[in-house]
Every structure is written in C-alpha cells, then in structure tokens.
Coordinates of C-alpha atoms in Angstrom, one line a residue:
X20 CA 0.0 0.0 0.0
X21 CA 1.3 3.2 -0.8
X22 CA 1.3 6.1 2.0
X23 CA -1.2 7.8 -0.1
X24 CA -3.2 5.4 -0.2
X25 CA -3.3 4.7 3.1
X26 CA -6.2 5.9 6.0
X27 CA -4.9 8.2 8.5
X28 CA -6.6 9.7 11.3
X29 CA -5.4 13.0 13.0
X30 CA -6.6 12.9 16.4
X31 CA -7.3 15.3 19.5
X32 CA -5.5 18.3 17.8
X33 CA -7.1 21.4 17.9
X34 CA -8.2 22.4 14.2
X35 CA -8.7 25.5 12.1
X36 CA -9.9 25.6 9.2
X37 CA -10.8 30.0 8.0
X38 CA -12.5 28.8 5.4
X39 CA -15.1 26.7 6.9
X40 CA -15.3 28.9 10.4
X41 CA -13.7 26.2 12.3
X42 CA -11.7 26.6 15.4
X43 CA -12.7 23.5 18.0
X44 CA -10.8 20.1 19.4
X45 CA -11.8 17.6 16.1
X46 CA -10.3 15.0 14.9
X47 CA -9.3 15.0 11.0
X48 CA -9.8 11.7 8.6
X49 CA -8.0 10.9 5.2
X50 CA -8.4 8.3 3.0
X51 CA -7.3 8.7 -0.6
X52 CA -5.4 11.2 -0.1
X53 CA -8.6 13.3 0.7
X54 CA -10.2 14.5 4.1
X55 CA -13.3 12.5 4.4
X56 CA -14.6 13.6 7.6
X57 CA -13.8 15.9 10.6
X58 CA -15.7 14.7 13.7
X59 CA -15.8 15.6 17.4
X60 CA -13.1 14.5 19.3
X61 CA -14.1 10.4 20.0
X62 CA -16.1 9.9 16.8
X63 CA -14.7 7.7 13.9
X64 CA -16.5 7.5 10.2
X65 CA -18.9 4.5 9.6
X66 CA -16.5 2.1 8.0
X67 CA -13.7 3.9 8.6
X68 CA -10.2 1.7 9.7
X69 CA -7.3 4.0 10.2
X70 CA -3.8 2.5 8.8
X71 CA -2.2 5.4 10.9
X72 CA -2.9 7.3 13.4
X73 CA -1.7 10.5 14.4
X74 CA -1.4 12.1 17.7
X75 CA -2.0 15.8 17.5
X76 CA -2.2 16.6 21.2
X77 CA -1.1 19.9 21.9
X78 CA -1.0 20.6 18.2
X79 CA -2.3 22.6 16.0
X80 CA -4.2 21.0 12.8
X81 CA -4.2 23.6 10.4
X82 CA -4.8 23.2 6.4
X83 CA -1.1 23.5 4.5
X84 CA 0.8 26.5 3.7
X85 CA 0.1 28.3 0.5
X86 CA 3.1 30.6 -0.1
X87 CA 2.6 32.9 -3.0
X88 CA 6.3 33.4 -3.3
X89 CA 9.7 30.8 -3.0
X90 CA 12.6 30.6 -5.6
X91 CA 13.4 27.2 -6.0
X92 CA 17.4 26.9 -6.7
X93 CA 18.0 22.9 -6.4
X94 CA 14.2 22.0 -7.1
X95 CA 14.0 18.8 -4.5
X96 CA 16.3 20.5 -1.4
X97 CA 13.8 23.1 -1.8
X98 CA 10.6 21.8 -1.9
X99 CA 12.2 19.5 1.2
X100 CA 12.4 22.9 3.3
X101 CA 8.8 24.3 2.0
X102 CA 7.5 21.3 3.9
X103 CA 9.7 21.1 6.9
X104 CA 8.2 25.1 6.9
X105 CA 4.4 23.8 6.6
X106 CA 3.8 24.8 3.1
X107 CA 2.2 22.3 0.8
X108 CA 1.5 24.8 -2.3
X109 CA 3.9 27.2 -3.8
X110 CA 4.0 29.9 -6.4
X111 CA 7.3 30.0 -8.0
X112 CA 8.0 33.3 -9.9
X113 CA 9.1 33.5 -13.4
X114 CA 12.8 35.3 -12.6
X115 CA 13.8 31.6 -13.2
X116 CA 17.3 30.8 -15.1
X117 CA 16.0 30.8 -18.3
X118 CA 13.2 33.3 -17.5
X119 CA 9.8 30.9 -17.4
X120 CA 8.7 32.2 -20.7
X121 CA 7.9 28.8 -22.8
X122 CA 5.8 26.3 -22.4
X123 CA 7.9 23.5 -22.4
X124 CA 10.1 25.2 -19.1
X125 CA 6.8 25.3 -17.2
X126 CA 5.7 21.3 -18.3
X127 CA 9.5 20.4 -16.9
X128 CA 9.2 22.4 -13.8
X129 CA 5.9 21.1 -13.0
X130 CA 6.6 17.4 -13.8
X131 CA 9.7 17.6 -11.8
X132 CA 8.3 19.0 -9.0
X133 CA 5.6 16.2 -9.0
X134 CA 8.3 13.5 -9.4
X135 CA 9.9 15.0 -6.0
X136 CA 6.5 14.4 -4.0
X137 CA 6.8 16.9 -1.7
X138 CA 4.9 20.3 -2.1
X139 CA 3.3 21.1 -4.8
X140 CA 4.4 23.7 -7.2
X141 CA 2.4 26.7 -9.1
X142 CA 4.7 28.1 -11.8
X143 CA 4.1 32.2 -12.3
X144 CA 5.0 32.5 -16.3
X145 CA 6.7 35.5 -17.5
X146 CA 4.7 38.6 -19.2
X147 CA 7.4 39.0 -21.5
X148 CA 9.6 37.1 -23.7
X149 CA 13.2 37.1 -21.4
X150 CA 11.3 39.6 -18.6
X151 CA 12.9 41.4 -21.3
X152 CA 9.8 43.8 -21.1
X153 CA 9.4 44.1 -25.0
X154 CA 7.4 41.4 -26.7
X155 CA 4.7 39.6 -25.0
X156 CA 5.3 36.0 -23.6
X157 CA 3.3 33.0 -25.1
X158 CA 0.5 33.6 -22.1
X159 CA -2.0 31.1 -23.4
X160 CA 0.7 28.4 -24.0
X161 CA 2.2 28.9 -20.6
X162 CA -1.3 28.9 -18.8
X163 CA -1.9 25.3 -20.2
X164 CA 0.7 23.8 -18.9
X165 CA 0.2 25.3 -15.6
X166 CA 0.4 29.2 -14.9
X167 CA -1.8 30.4 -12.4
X168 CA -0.8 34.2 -13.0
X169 CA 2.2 36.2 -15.5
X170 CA 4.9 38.6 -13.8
X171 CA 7.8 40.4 -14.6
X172 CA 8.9 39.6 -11.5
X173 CA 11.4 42.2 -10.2
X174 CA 11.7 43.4 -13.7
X175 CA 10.5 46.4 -15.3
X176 CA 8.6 47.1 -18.4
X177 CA 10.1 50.3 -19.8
X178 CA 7.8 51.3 -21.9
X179 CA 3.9 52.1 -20.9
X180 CA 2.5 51.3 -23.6
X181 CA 3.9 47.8 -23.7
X182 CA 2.6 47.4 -20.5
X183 CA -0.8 48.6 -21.2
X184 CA -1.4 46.2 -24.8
X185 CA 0.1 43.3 -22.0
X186 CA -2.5 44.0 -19.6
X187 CA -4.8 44.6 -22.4
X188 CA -3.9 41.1 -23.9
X189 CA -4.2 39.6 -20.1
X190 CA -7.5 41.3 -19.4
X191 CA -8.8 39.6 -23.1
X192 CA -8.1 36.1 -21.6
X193 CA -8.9 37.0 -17.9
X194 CA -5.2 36.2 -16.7
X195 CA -4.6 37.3 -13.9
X196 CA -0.8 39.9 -13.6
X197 CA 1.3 40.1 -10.9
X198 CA 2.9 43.2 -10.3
X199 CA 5.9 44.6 -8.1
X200 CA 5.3 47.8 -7.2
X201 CA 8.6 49.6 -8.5
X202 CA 9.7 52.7 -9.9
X203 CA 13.0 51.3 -10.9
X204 CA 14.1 54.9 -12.0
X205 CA 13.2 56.3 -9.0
X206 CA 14.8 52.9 -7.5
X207 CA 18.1 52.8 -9.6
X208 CA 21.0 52.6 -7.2
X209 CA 19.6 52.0 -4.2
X210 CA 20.2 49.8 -1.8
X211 CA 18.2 50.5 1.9
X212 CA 15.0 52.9 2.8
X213 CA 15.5 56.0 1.9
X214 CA 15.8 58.0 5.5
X215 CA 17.9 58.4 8.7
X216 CA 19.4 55.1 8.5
X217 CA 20.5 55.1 5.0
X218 CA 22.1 58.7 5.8
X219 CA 23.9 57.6 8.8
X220 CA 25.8 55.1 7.1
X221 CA 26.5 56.3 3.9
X222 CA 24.3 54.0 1.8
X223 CA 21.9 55.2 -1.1
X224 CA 18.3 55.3 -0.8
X225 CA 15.0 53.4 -2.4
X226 CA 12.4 56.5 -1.7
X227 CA 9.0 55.2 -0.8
X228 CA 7.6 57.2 -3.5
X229 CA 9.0 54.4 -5.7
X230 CA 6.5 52.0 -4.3
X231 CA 3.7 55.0 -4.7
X232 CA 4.3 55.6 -8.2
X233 CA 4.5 52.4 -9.4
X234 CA 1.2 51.6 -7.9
X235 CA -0.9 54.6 -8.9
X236 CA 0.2 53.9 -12.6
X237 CA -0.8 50.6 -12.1
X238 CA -4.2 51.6 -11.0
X239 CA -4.9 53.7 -13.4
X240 CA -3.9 51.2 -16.0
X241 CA -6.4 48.6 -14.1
X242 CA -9.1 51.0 -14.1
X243 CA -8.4 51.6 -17.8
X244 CA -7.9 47.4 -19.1
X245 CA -10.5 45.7 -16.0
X246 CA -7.3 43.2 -15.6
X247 CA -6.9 41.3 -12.2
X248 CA -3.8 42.7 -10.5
X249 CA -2.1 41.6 -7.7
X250 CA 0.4 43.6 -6.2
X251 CA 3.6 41.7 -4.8
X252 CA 5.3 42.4 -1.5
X253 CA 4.2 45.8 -0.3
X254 CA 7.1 47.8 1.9
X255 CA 5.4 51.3 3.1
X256 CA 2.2 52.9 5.0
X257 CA 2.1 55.1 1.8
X258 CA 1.7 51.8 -0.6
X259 CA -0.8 50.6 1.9
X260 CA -3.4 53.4 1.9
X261 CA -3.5 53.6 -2.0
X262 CA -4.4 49.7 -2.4
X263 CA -7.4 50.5 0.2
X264 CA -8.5 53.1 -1.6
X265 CA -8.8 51.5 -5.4
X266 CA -10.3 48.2 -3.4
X267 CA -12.6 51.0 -1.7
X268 CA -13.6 51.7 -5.7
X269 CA -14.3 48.4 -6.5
X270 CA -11.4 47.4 -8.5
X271 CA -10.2 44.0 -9.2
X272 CA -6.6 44.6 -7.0
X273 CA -4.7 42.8 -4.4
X274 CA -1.7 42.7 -2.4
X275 CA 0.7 41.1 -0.2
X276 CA 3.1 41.5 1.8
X277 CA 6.4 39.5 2.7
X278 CA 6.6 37.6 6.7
X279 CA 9.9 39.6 7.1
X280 CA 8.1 43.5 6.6
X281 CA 5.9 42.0 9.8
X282 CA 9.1 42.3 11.6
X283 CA 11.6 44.1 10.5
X284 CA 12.5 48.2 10.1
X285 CA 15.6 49.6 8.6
X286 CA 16.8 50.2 12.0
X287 CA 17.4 46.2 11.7
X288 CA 20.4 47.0 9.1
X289 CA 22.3 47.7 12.3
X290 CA 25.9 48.3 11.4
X291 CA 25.9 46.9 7.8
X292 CA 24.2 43.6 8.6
X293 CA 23.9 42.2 5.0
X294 CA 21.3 39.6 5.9
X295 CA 18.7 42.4 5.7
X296 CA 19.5 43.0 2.3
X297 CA 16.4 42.7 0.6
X298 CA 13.9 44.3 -2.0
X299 CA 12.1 46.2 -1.6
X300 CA 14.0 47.3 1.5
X301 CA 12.8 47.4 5.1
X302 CA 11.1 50.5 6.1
X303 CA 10.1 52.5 9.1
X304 CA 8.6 51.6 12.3
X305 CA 5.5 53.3 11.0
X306 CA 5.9 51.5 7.7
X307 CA 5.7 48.1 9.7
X308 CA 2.9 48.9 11.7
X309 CA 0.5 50.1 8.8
X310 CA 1.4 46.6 6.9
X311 CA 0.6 44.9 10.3
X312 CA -2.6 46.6 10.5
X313 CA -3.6 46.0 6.6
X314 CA -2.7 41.9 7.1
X315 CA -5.0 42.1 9.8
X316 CA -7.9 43.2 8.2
X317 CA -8.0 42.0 4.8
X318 CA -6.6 45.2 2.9
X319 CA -3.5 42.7 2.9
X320 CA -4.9 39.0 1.4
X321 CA -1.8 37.4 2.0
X322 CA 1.5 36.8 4.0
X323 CA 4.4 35.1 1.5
X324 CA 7.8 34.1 2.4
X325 CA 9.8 35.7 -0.8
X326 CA 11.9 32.6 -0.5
X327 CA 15.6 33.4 -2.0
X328 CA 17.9 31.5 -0.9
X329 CA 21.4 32.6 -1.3
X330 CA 24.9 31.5 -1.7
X331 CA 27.4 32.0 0.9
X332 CA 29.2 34.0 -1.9
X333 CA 26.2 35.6 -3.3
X334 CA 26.6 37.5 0.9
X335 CA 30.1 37.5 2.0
X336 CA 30.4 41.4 0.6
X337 CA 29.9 44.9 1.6
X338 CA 26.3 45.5 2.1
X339 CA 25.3 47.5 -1.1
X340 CA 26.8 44.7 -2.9
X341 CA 25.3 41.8 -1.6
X342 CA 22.3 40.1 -3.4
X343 CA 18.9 40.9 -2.2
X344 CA 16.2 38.4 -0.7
X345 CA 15.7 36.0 3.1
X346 CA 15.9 32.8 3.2
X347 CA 12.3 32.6 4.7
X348 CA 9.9 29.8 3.6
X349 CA 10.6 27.7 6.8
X350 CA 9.5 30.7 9.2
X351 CA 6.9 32.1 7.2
X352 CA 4.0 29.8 9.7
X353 CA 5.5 30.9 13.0
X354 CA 6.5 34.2 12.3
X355 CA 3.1 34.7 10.4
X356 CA 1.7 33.5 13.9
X357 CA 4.1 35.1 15.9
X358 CA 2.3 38.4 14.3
X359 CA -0.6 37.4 15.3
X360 CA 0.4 36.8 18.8
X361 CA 2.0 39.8 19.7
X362 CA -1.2 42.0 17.6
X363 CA -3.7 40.1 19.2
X364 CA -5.0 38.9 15.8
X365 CA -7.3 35.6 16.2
X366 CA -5.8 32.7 14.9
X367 CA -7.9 32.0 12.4
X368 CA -7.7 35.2 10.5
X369 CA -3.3 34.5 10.7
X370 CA -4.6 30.9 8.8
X371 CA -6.2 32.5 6.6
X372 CA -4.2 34.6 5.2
X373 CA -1.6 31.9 4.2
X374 CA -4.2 29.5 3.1
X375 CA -7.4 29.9 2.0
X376 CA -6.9 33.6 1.2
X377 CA -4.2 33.0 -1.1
X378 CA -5.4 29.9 -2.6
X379 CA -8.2 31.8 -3.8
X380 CA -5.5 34.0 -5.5
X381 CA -4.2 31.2 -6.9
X382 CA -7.3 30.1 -8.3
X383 CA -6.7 26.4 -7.1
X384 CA -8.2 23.8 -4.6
X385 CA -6.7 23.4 -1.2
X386 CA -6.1 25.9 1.8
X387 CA -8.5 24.7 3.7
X388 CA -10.3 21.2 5.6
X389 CA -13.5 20.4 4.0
X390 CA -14.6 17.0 3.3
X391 CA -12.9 16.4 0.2
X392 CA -10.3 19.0 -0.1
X393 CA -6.9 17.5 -0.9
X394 CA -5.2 16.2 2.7
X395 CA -2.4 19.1 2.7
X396 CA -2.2 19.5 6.7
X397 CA 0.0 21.1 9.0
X398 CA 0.6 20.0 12.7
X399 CA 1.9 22.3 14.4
X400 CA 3.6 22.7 17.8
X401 CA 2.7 26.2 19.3
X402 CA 4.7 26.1 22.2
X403 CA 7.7 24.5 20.8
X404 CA 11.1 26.9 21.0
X405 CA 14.0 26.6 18.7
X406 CA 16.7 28.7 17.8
X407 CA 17.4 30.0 13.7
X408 CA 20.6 28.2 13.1
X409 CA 22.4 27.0 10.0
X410 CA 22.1 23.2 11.9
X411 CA 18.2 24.3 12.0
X412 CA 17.4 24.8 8.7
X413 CA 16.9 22.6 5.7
X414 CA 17.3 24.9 3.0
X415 CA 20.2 25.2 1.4
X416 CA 20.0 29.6 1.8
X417 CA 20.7 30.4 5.8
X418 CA 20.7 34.0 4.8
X419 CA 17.9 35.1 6.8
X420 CA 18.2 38.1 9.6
X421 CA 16.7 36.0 12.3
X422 CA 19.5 33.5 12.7
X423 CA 20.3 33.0 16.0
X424 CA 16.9 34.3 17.6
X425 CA 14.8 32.1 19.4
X426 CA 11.6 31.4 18.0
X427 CA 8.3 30.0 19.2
X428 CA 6.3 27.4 17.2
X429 CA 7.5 24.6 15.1
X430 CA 6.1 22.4 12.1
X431 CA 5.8 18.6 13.7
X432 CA 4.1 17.0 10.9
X433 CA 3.1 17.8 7.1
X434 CA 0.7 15.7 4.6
X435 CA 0.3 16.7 0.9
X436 CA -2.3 14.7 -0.6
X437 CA -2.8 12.5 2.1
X438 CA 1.2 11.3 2.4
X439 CA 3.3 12.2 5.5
X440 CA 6.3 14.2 3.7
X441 CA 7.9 15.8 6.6
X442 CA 7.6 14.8 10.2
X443 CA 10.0 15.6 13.0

C-alpha cells in the first residue's frame, strides 16, 4: 500500500480551518489522499479503519501552507524545506534561469516537481519574452501547462504602452498579472530605505515614492484594461493606503506583503548587517505597523515568504553589494503567527491569510479542511522553541536576519495529498 493510499486519522489536535469557520478540538480523517470527515473529538466515520494514526495533542491541525512566493534553486532541497516550513502549495515566480517564458520550461518544472513528492508547485509565467519587457510572452501556452498568473517579476517594463497592450492582452483572456510595485528609476541605485538610517551610514536610498508611483500607474492602467492585479510584497504605509483606496472603488486589486516587513524596520540594518539585504528594502517603524494593520484586516490578502535563498558567496560582501532576498519559507507559519500573537489577531484570521486567502489568488483547490479537499495538513507545535541556526534549517539559503533568535512554534508534521512528507 502506498502512503497515499493509506487511511490516516489525525486525532485530539485542535483544528482550524478559515474557510469553513472552524476553530474547536476535532479529529481530522483521510483516506485517498482526501479529508473524508472531521468529527468531534471520540467519533470515527462509519466504516472507517485507520492504517495510521496520528497524535496531534497539543498541536495545532491547520490546512497547508500556500506561499505565493519561494525561488526554487536545487528544485527537491527546496521543496524539502517548503514542507519542513508547513507549506504544501507554492507559487514559484518566473525570474527563473532561463526566464519561465515557454511552455515546455513550465511542463518540466511542474513534472519535476511532482516526481519530487513533496509540495506542490504553481509556476508564475513570464509577461514577456526574457522579462525582457518588449514582446509579449506565449501567455495562453504557458497557462496550459500550468500558470496560475504572469509577472515580470522584479523586472521592469520600460515602456507604458507595452505594459498597457500586455494587460490589455491579459484582461482579453482574464489572466490574472502580478505586479511589483517599482519605480526602478526612482529605484536605480539603491540599496536601503531612503531616510535616517540610510544617511547615517552612507548608503543610497530606495524612496518610498518608488513604491507609490509604481502603484498609482498601475491603478490607473487597471481601471483603464478591468485586468486582475495583484500587487507583490508591499514595503510602506504610503503603498498601503492607495491599495485601500482602489479596493474601496471596486477594482479587481490585491496585495501582499512578505513575513519579514511583519518584523523588521531599517533600523534592523544595524551596522551593515547584509542579511537584511532585501527588496524592496525594510522601512520605518510606521511603515511596519500600517502593513501589520492591513494583514489584519484584509486590505492585505496574504503573507508570503519571498523565498531566496542565497549563496554564501552571493553575501560575504559589503552590504550595497550583496544580493537581495531571506531565506524565509521555513519561518513564514511561526513568524506569520508570531504576528498574530503579539497583535492580538485571532488565529484563524493569521490561517487565513496563508491558506485559504491565497489559494483563492491562486485560483486552485486546497487551503482549507472540508470533506474532500486535498489532505495538505500542517501539525503544528505552538509552544515549541528553537533557535534559527544554520544546523536548524533545511534549506540550502541560511541568509535570513533571524539566525540566531529564538523562535516560538514549530512544524511537527506535514501531509500533501494524504502522504506524511515531513515529520520531525
């Protein structure tokens, strides 16, 4: 018998599940590598003969991760950490080398990821050929084999009105775009927020106005094309208040936000710590707080990792050299809920918004715990401490600012598709 084949209860665990407004002691059944029933704590299925069981006391049962945003450098080590981290879905973004621009680099991508067995993988194709920003990308022959939405990723599109016939061609098919919100002229050069930090030591500044601009010409060109937009990784207060006001006019626009703006400020840069080398660069204290606040009620859909893991040597240099981007998809569930902790945010609305809430942006099943959903579950020790170490983590990229902290909350167990795939 294979292990997805196999019938596993998950018992006395406390479960949530957004989606379906549950948040009670339940125990979970799979069979088929689909949940077939979740039952008061005691009660079995009619029929039902568990192969496995496991013990969830003290745990959390929570549906799988769904992290709109992880690089994937060594495919299987990878996917290996996404599930040590709780995540069973995964939306990999087209800054691939090659760009993800033809078909047959998404049908390879996706068929090895589903040879590996671990979590499953959502390619984001390219909007242009090369993220070159010139000449549209095969869209419809990247969404059949698999693209759930098109990107330049951290690229620009120089021109506007190459951008506008894209989204116009998008909008014709109902593809959804993702966008990053930045100016890269106002941008060029930088390398930290723009403001007393940056001035103190000497390093050149990303203004926020680079995230503004990019987003009210984005807006606009929504307004103008009726394309679904989602905006990737917001960074400022500023950012935040114009997405709340075009969601306040009805347009189709959404945003997230990466774990590590939950967290961090520029003050984090500390004396040229190169680990908080990332785009788009950590902000203020106010910054933080207004992206804490949007997360929390909805203006926010999602929390992603930004996964980029790094090379030692891709680090190991001055600061406004080093390469941008966290190591982060193993602590995007207990920092996501370490958030929620110290905001006093319910549970279930942290859950949400890494699965349910960005499932839905992905436009795929899963992210949740109904009778059959795909079993993609998370146990999870809430009381469990560890320390960020490079013996700690299973991805091959330990650049992330929080080694060496202390963290609360660990992933125990995780199922995709009914198979145990990491347990600790």
């Amino acid at each position: 018998m294979s292990q997805s084949d196999m019938k596993i209860a998950i018992t006395n665990g406390r479960v949530i599940d957004p989606k379906h407004g549950v948040d009670a002691p339940r125990d979970l059944f799979i069979a088929n590598g689909q949940i077939v029933a979740l039952l008061p704590a005691g009660q079995t299925p009619d029929g039902f003969a568990a192969d496995r069981t496991l013990n969830a006391a003290g745990q959390l049962v929570l549906p799988g991760v769904v992290d709109l945003a992880a690089r994937l450098p060594g495919l299987e080590p990878e996917l290996e950490a996404a599930v040590a981290g709780g995540v069973t879905r995964l939306a990999c973004p087209p800054d691939t080398d090659p760009p993800m621009d033809e078909p047959e680099l998404v049908e390879r991508l996706v068929r090895r990821a589903q040879d590996a067995g671990l979590a499953r993988v959502h390619p984001v194709g390219a909007l242009t050929q090369g993220l070159a920003g010139e000449k549209l990308a095969e869209m419809a022959g990247l969404a059949a084999e698999g693209c759930v939405a098109f990107s330049q990723a951290k690229r620009a599109v120089r021109e506007s009105q190459s951008l506008l016939r894209a989204l116009q061609y998008a909008a014709t098919f109902d593809f959804p775009v993702w966008y990053y919100p930045q100016n890269l002229s106002l941008a060029r050069g930088g390398v930290a927020h723009d403001g007393e930090v940056a001035a103190r030591l000497g390093l050149p500044g990303i203004p926020v106005v680079a995230e503004t601009v990019a987003i009210a010409q984005i807006t606009e060109l929504c307004r103008a094309t009726g394309v679904r937009i989602h905006l990737t990784r917001l960074s400022s207060a500023a950012g935040v208040a114009l997405v709340r006001a075009a969601r306040a006019q009805g347009l189709p626009l959404s945003a997230d936000v990466a774990v590590h703006h939950l967290h961090l400020t520029d003050d984090d840069i500390g004396f040229f710590n190169n680990l908080t080398r990332v785009d788009p660069p950590f902000r203020t204290a106010a910054d933080r707080a207004a992206l804490r606040e949007a997360l929390a009620d909805g203006t926010l859909a999602a929390v992603c990792s930004d996964h980029t893991p790094l090379a030692e040597d891709e680090r190991q240099v001055p600061f406004g050299e080093a390469t941008p981007g966290v190591s982060a998809v193993e602590l995007l569930l207990p920092l996501t809920l370490a958030w929620a902790r110290e905001a006093g945010v319910p549970l279930t609305t942290a859950v949400a918004r890494l699965s349910c809430d960005p499932a839905a942006l992905l436009g795929v099943a899963g992210g949740d715990l109904g009778v059959g959903a795909p079993a993609d579950v998370v146990l999870f020790d809430p009381e469990a401490t560890w320390t960020v170490g490079t013996d700690t983590l299973v991805s091959r990229g330990t650049n992330t600012p929080f080694l060496g902290r202390a963290i609360t909350g660990r992933v125990a167990t995780t199922l995709v598709g009914g198979k145990v795939v990491f347990s600790r």
